[in-house]
């Protein structure tokens, strides 16, 4: 049998030694991410082929592990922290966010109960309250931190489902939840949820998970600026009621994924109130902009919502993952999920929040600490200033598109995403899609900038999203030059 000495963790001295090396590595990386192609050039299977098929039997020196990180892992990394990452929604992990994340791993607390780490629970309450104030949301919204917006939205829709009057879904399941006024069992009712045709797929996934089903999600058409048509929503609810559906929830989006359009939340809120259905607002990307005081209008109407999700890991410089669900009906959220077995009962449960009561998972990471580091280090004004800068960069890029004879803009730019396409002379509509697809492939293949795409009104559309904390005007110039050069090559090819 081995001696006990060989069974413990890495020694503090060795940890310190490698820890300094790791910090140096990260500092160099953050200082010069442009050394790497922003989009990985790895081919499928590259890493799997490079690594042994079986784990090492004996432990290895950490220096070798770090060397292999450079050799094998780095080539397959797409650099989301690169300032010319303009694809999807550009995100960033800032220095203070990374430092905060280290404490989360070092403490390794499980933030399931107040008792299992009072600081984790109370810091979650404090930081979500600070951000609520920064966004100008009403005081009756409380925050809960989850990993992603998909889970925040799932939990919000679960609370909406739990709030359906007279249904006992929690106890009986969707099929058996219904009763006649006499108390006798009634045939099941089909739940219906409403969202615009541009809603994020996480809403459909939540419906699948919660037994609402894809057929239970009714997509409402949008207007010429890709915003939900509120009158069509009202008509759909009316029609559904006549046909035996049970409308229970609407999801409005502030900043849709493809185009950052903004649904008319004040009108939608009025309809939800009249119809007595839950209003959830998806502000996963767009909600953050409300920390800029002059942009707060973007959340107009959200004061009437039942819940709203915002992702600090998208545009608030916090490393992935950290999403906040703000909810005005925490009792409904708790009712949807709270289930306390004997071994988790605590004496102080009436005085404190036990966050395990507000979601399906028991174990919870100490995510609030990285948000606290970010909010403290930059301050509300520092964060607003950085987002304001991104808005200015997006306007600058949109102006170049508007002035160019070779490009056209395909959607308004209320946030920091520009939707556009190349449209040089001599190309008809039928050939523009393949031209733009080739153009995107060429730009991304060059490795200096990374763009993504969507389809708008059937047109292949390029998306340039600004949101990385290190992006400057220089990177916008670079993107524009790369696009123009690649276009000349694509037109010629
Ligand atoms: N909602 C919107 C509007 C989004 O743009 C996204 C992702 O981009 C999501 C939800 C899902 O976010 P997450 O990856 O945090 O689940």
XYZ file of C-alpha atoms and ligand atoms in Angstrom:
509
model
C 0.000 0.000 0.000
C 1.219 3.489 -0.825
C 2.223 5.851 1.958
C -0.356 8.488 2.851
C 2.040 11.221 1.786
C 1.605 10.268 -1.843
C -2.188 10.428 -1.699
C -2.912 14.084 -1.085
C -3.336 17.058 -3.389
C -0.656 19.064 -5.152
C 1.363 20.834 -2.455
C 0.735 24.554 -1.838
C 4.317 25.270 -3.022
C 3.800 23.417 -6.276
C 0.384 25.060 -6.708
C 1.989 28.461 -6.250
C 4.709 27.656 -8.788
C 2.319 26.499 -11.497
C -0.302 29.049 -10.503
C 2.109 31.886 -11.297
C 2.910 30.263 -14.630
C -0.787 29.935 -15.448
C -1.459 33.559 -14.539
C 1.482 34.647 -16.734
C 0.125 32.514 -19.556
C -3.360 34.032 -19.234
C -2.003 37.589 -18.976
C 0.013 37.093 -22.204
C -2.991 35.501 -23.882
C -5.337 38.335 -22.987
C -2.692 40.865 -24.040
C -2.248 39.388 -27.526
C -5.098 37.111 -28.579
C -4.556 38.295 -32.162
C -1.599 35.898 -32.380
C -4.148 33.166 -32.991
C -6.672 32.702 -35.820
C -9.960 33.732 -34.227
C -11.829 30.758 -35.697
C -10.013 27.483 -35.030
C -8.599 25.797 -38.119
C -8.973 22.344 -36.539
C -10.552 19.595 -38.584
C -12.993 17.095 -37.060
C -11.108 14.483 -35.013
C -7.777 16.378 -34.849
C -7.630 16.529 -31.060
C -8.998 13.043 -30.512
C -6.298 11.647 -32.799
C -3.559 13.615 -31.034
C -4.412 12.445 -27.502
C -3.847 8.929 -26.106
C -6.848 6.631 -26.163
C -6.451 5.732 -22.472
C -5.748 7.854 -19.404
C -2.226 7.998 -17.943
C -1.741 5.273 -15.337
C 0.723 7.351 -13.355
C 0.413 11.068 -12.664
C 2.337 13.425 -14.937
C 4.282 16.566 -14.309
C 2.154 19.702 -14.553
C 4.788 21.262 -16.858
C 4.033 18.534 -19.389
C 0.303 19.136 -19.105
C 0.814 22.862 -19.700
C 3.088 22.171 -22.667
C 0.427 19.888 -24.187
C -2.170 22.588 -23.656
C -0.158 24.762 -26.053
C 0.541 21.909 -28.420
C -2.799 20.120 -28.640
C -5.584 22.141 -27.041
C -4.827 25.632 -28.289
C -5.125 24.819 -32.017
C -8.684 23.619 -31.452
C -9.754 26.706 -29.516
C -11.994 29.221 -31.250
C -11.052 32.451 -29.545
C -14.241 33.938 -28.125
C -12.048 36.321 -26.156
C -10.482 37.664 -29.372
C -11.375 41.315 -30.084
C -12.272 40.473 -33.702
C -14.732 37.752 -32.718
C -17.890 39.218 -34.256
C -19.942 36.029 -34.651
C -23.167 35.004 -32.844
C -23.196 37.379 -29.874
C -19.683 38.441 -29.096
C -18.896 37.952 -25.398
C -15.902 38.473 -23.135
C -14.382 37.255 -19.939
C -12.749 40.290 -18.395
C -9.728 40.229 -16.072
C -11.781 40.729 -12.892
C -14.286 38.099 -14.050
C -11.490 35.547 -14.515
C -10.053 36.340 -11.080
C -13.493 35.953 -9.517
C -13.927 32.605 -11.287
C -10.718 31.361 -9.647
C -12.197 31.913 -6.193
C -15.298 30.019 -7.178
C -13.139 26.969 -7.963
C -10.917 27.472 -4.918
C -13.793 27.681 -2.427
C -15.737 25.003 -4.313
C -18.836 25.708 -2.249
C -22.217 24.337 -3.160
C -24.664 27.244 -3.050
C -27.731 25.038 -2.629
C -28.715 26.168 0.863
C -27.931 29.356 2.754
C -26.218 27.186 5.364
C -23.963 25.443 2.853
C -22.311 28.793 2.247
C -24.030 31.923 3.560
C -21.746 34.209 1.543
C -22.617 32.508 -1.744
C -26.342 32.929 -1.108
C -26.169 36.479 0.191
C -23.724 37.632 -2.492
C -26.167 36.275 -5.081
C -28.906 38.368 -3.484
C -26.679 41.465 -3.291
C -25.224 41.321 -6.822
C -28.548 40.582 -8.512
C -30.055 43.465 -6.544
C -27.210 45.784 -7.660
C -27.762 44.823 -11.276
C -31.518 45.296 -10.894
C -30.842 48.861 -9.804
C -28.369 49.404 -12.634
C -30.997 48.263 -15.153
C -33.763 50.346 -13.585
C -36.073 47.374 -13.010
C -38.766 47.818 -10.336
C -37.997 46.840 -6.756
C -40.366 43.892 -6.726
C -38.104 41.881 -9.082
C -35.810 39.382 -7.314
C -32.900 37.694 -9.045
C -31.831 34.056 -9.226
C -28.619 33.018 -10.936
C -28.612 30.027 -13.289
C -26.049 28.832 -15.791
C -27.684 29.972 -19.034
C -30.656 31.862 -20.414
C -32.045 28.559 -21.661
C -32.394 27.384 -18.063
C -33.618 30.793 -16.801
C -36.358 30.695 -19.429
C -37.191 27.062 -18.698
C -37.658 27.939 -15.014
C -39.779 30.998 -15.857
C -42.055 28.907 -18.072
C -42.265 26.235 -15.366
C -43.444 28.959 -12.956
C -45.963 30.138 -15.566
C -47.240 26.575 -15.930
C -47.481 26.256 -12.158
C -49.602 29.423 -12.076
C -52.326 28.088 -14.381
C -55.476 28.454 -12.259
C -57.015 25.168 -11.179
C -54.314 22.946 -12.700
C -52.409 20.487 -10.509
C -49.571 19.786 -12.923
C -46.899 19.536 -10.259
C -48.843 16.842 -8.448
C -50.609 15.010 -11.278
C -48.523 15.641 -14.390
C -49.785 17.459 -17.489
C -52.252 14.721 -18.487
C -53.926 14.296 -15.110
C -53.933 17.855 -13.825
C -57.463 18.861 -14.697
C -60.712 18.770 -12.772
C -64.355 19.789 -13.295
C -65.700 22.460 -10.902
C -67.312 19.538 -9.032
C -63.853 18.075 -8.439
C -64.389 15.161 -10.836
C -61.475 14.464 -13.223
C -61.723 16.414 -16.490
C -60.121 15.737 -19.883
C -56.633 17.252 -20.219
C -56.341 20.780 -21.602
C -53.637 21.687 -24.046
C -51.391 24.503 -22.914
C -50.394 27.182 -25.398
C -47.430 29.547 -25.236
C -46.855 32.503 -27.586
C -43.652 33.982 -28.963
C -42.571 35.741 -32.132
C -41.269 33.809 -35.104
C -37.815 35.189 -34.213
C -37.796 33.876 -30.640
C -34.728 31.937 -29.498
C -34.958 28.137 -29.765
C -34.538 27.881 -25.979
C -38.259 28.662 -25.682
C -39.181 25.703 -27.897
C -36.781 23.525 -25.903
C -38.414 24.627 -22.649
C -41.814 23.742 -24.102
C -40.525 20.298 -25.121
C -39.043 19.721 -21.659
C -42.105 20.910 -19.747
C -44.627 18.785 -21.638
C -46.110 21.764 -23.493
C -44.704 20.321 -26.703
C -43.728 22.056 -29.912
C -47.382 22.162 -30.966
C -48.024 24.134 -27.786
C -45.787 26.977 -29.004
C -47.611 29.313 -31.349
C -45.304 31.564 -33.335
C -46.694 35.034 -33.928
C -45.770 36.857 -37.147
C -43.596 39.961 -37.072
C -43.756 43.348 -38.792
C -41.297 44.789 -41.320
C -38.834 45.462 -38.480
C -39.029 41.868 -37.206
C -41.086 42.825 -34.093
C -43.957 40.698 -32.829
C -47.306 41.864 -34.185
C -49.246 42.491 -30.953
C -52.625 42.470 -32.717
C -51.830 39.090 -34.226
C -50.984 37.877 -30.713
C -54.342 39.030 -29.393
C -56.182 37.374 -32.279
C -54.232 34.127 -31.819
C -55.123 33.936 -28.128
C -58.782 34.561 -28.904
C -58.822 31.914 -31.622
C -57.035 29.405 -29.401
C -59.490 29.867 -26.553
C -62.360 29.247 -28.978
C -60.654 26.046 -30.085
C -60.102 24.651 -26.604
C -56.468 25.589 -26.008
C -55.410 27.026 -22.662
C -53.153 30.077 -23.222
C -50.773 30.395 -20.259
C -47.640 32.321 -21.239
C -46.189 34.778 -23.745
C -42.488 35.380 -24.345
C -41.450 38.785 -25.663
C -37.865 39.353 -26.746
C -35.788 42.488 -26.272
C -32.931 41.854 -28.678
C -33.725 38.777 -30.776
C -30.860 36.468 -31.621
C -30.754 36.863 -35.394
C -31.385 40.592 -35.668
C -31.774 42.173 -32.195
C -35.315 43.329 -32.930
C -37.407 44.498 -29.978
C -40.922 43.174 -29.467
C -43.511 45.788 -28.386
C -43.446 44.841 -24.703
C -45.914 47.528 -23.475
C -48.644 46.266 -25.827
C -47.831 42.621 -25.164
C -47.900 43.287 -21.403
C -51.385 44.819 -21.737
C -52.642 41.730 -23.576
C -51.097 39.357 -21.023
C -52.732 41.274 -18.197
C -56.157 41.189 -19.850
C -55.793 37.498 -20.676
C -54.280 36.664 -17.281
C -51.239 34.929 -18.731
C -47.596 35.044 -17.641
C -45.294 37.430 -19.500
C -41.655 36.379 -19.713
C -39.183 38.747 -21.398
C -36.079 37.342 -23.060
C -33.458 40.041 -22.586
C -30.597 37.510 -22.546
C -28.534 39.704 -24.829
C -30.467 42.973 -25.058
C -31.366 43.457 -21.400
C -27.796 44.413 -20.481
C -28.036 47.602 -22.494
C -30.373 49.050 -19.833
C -27.307 49.696 -17.657
C -26.636 52.614 -20.032
C -28.973 55.256 -18.575
C -29.937 56.813 -21.919
C -30.803 53.320 -23.279
C -33.041 52.312 -20.397
C -36.135 52.964 -22.520
C -35.406 49.642 -24.184
C -37.010 47.858 -21.227
C -40.177 49.934 -21.415
C -43.128 47.730 -20.507
C -40.926 45.171 -18.725
C -42.061 46.635 -15.411
C -45.319 44.741 -16.084
C -43.618 41.450 -16.927
C -43.681 38.497 -14.545
C -40.097 37.570 -15.352
C -37.147 38.718 -17.413
C -33.869 36.991 -18.188
C -30.582 38.819 -18.684
C -27.195 37.187 -19.285
C -24.206 38.921 -17.688
C -22.095 36.353 -19.574
C -23.178 37.918 -22.865
C -22.601 41.645 -22.676
C -21.567 42.391 -19.094
C -18.011 41.035 -19.271
C -18.591 38.065 -16.959
C -17.082 34.705 -18.026
C -19.513 32.037 -19.212
C -21.671 30.920 -17.482
C -23.947 33.300 -15.582
C -27.560 34.106 -16.385
C -30.027 35.907 -14.107
C -33.756 35.399 -14.000
C -35.539 38.393 -12.485
C -38.955 37.387 -11.270
C -41.788 39.262 -9.586
C -43.552 36.084 -8.545
C -40.890 34.213 -6.656
C -43.657 32.315 -4.851
C -44.699 30.741 -8.178
C -41.091 29.864 -9.026
C -40.657 28.306 -5.594
C -43.931 26.470 -5.890
C -42.754 25.013 -9.206
C -39.528 23.589 -7.794
C -39.273 23.458 -4.026
C -39.022 19.934 -2.658
C -37.052 19.504 0.547
C -35.998 16.032 1.666
C -35.178 15.516 5.316
C -31.409 15.634 4.812
C -31.673 19.180 3.394
C -33.877 20.672 6.120
C -32.280 23.563 7.969
C -33.281 25.484 11.077
C -33.116 28.939 9.506
C -35.101 28.189 6.326
C -37.832 30.727 7.257
C -35.343 33.587 7.544
C -33.135 32.977 4.524
C -33.262 32.103 0.842
C -32.277 28.569 -0.069
C -31.637 28.895 -3.783
C -32.100 25.172 -4.404
C -35.829 25.941 -3.994
C -35.912 27.969 -7.223
C -34.762 25.520 -9.862
C -34.480 21.860 -10.812
C -30.838 21.467 -9.792
C -29.612 20.970 -6.258
C -25.894 21.712 -6.590
C -25.095 25.286 -7.593
C -21.764 26.932 -8.335
C -20.704 30.143 -6.552
C -21.292 32.220 -9.691
C -22.124 35.479 -7.934
C -18.500 36.003 -6.959
C -17.339 36.691 -10.517
C -20.240 39.091 -11.029
C -19.251 40.872 -7.800
C -15.650 41.202 -9.002
C -16.790 42.644 -12.337
C -19.296 45.091 -10.826
C -16.784 46.274 -8.213
C -13.836 46.630 -10.583
C -15.583 48.496 -13.417
C -18.421 50.143 -11.489
C -21.803 50.965 -13.024
C -20.332 53.867 -15.006
C -17.401 51.833 -16.293
C -19.709 49.119 -17.577
C -22.113 51.626 -19.143
C -19.179 53.397 -20.832
C -17.937 50.165 -22.406
C -21.388 49.226 -23.737
C -21.847 52.769 -25.042
C -18.553 52.385 -26.908
C -19.793 49.157 -28.524
C -22.946 50.947 -29.653
C -20.825 53.679 -31.259
C -18.637 51.079 -33.015
C -21.734 49.345 -34.398
C -23.110 52.662 -35.698
C -19.749 53.344 -37.319
C -19.747 49.967 -39.081
C -23.398 50.368 -40.146
C -22.531 53.747 -41.679
C -19.761 52.208 -43.753
C -22.208 49.576 -45.014
C -24.791 52.248 -45.821
C -22.286 54.361 -47.749
C -20.735 51.498 -49.704
C -21.990 50.746 -53.228
C -21.055 47.076 -52.670
C -22.919 46.342 -49.433
C -26.420 46.846 -48.059
C -27.852 46.781 -44.531
C -30.748 44.407 -43.938
C -32.053 45.433 -40.498
C -32.064 48.372 -38.068
C -29.214 48.533 -35.511
C -30.772 49.189 -32.088
C -27.909 47.409 -30.256
C -24.415 46.444 -31.395
C -25.277 43.928 -34.109
C -25.159 44.868 -37.787
C -27.027 42.643 -40.279
C -25.916 43.207 -43.870
C -24.852 41.548 -47.090
C -22.653 42.216 -50.081
C -24.580 43.406 -53.105
C -22.085 44.382 -55.779
C -23.239 45.487 -59.221
C -23.839 42.720 -61.721
C -25.256 40.134 -59.286
C -28.929 39.250 -59.415
C -30.968 38.250 -56.359
C -30.640 34.548 -57.150
C -26.829 34.613 -56.995
C -26.455 36.854 -53.920
C -26.949 34.091 -51.355
C -24.111 31.975 -52.673
C -21.888 35.040 -53.110
C -22.420 36.024 -49.453
C -21.901 32.498 -48.226
C -18.606 32.308 -50.118
C -17.662 35.744 -48.807
C -18.249 34.682 -45.204
C -16.252 31.480 -45.711
C -13.377 33.437 -47.192
C -13.336 36.083 -44.440
C -13.500 33.490 -41.671
C -10.885 31.315 -43.377
C -8.385 34.179 -43.345
C -8.440 33.944 -39.563
C -8.346 37.633 -38.662
C -12.046 38.179 -37.969
C -14.981 35.841 -37.414
C -18.533 36.621 -38.591
C -21.677 34.479 -38.521
C -24.875 34.540 -40.542
C -28.642 34.217 -40.433
C -31.475 34.288 -42.962
C -33.725 37.329 -43.071
C -36.726 37.272 -45.402
C -35.033 34.329 -47.089
C -31.797 36.280 -47.728
C -28.406 34.987 -46.587
C -27.421 37.704 -44.106
C -24.031 38.417 -42.548
C -23.960 39.335 -38.861
C -21.264 41.456 -37.239
C -21.829 41.511 -33.462
C -19.728 43.743 -31.218
C -19.486 42.882 -27.524
C -15.924 41.956 -26.641
C -14.357 44.217 -24.046
C -11.098 44.467 -26.035
C -12.678 45.446 -29.369
C -11.576 48.866 -30.619
C -12.111 50.955 -33.749
C -8.997 49.279 -35.165
C -10.820 45.934 -35.205
C -13.813 47.490 -36.938
C -11.415 48.872 -39.593
C -9.899 45.426 -39.880
C -13.314 43.771 -40.358
C -14.239 46.276 -43.035
C -10.932 45.833 -44.891
C -11.155 42.054 -44.684
C -14.710 42.104 -46.060
C -13.781 44.358 -48.955
C -10.678 42.368 -49.855
C -12.523 39.062 -49.608
C -15.343 40.483 -51.706
C -12.951 41.430 -54.504
C -11.583 37.879 -54.426
C -15.076 36.312 -54.258
C -16.399 38.407 -57.142
C -13.374 37.470 -59.210
C -13.615 33.745 -58.424
N -32.116 34.212 -25.768
C -31.495 34.948 -26.678
C -32.151 36.187 -27.207
C -30.225 34.585 -27.149
O -29.626 35.315 -28.086
C -29.624 33.408 -26.623
C -28.295 32.983 -27.088
O -27.642 33.619 -27.868
C -30.325 32.663 -25.673
C -31.565 33.087 -25.267
C -29.744 31.415 -25.082
O -28.694 31.753 -24.239
P -27.873 30.677 -23.393
O -26.773 30.220 -24.275
O -27.394 31.437 -22.201
O -28.800 29.570 -23.047
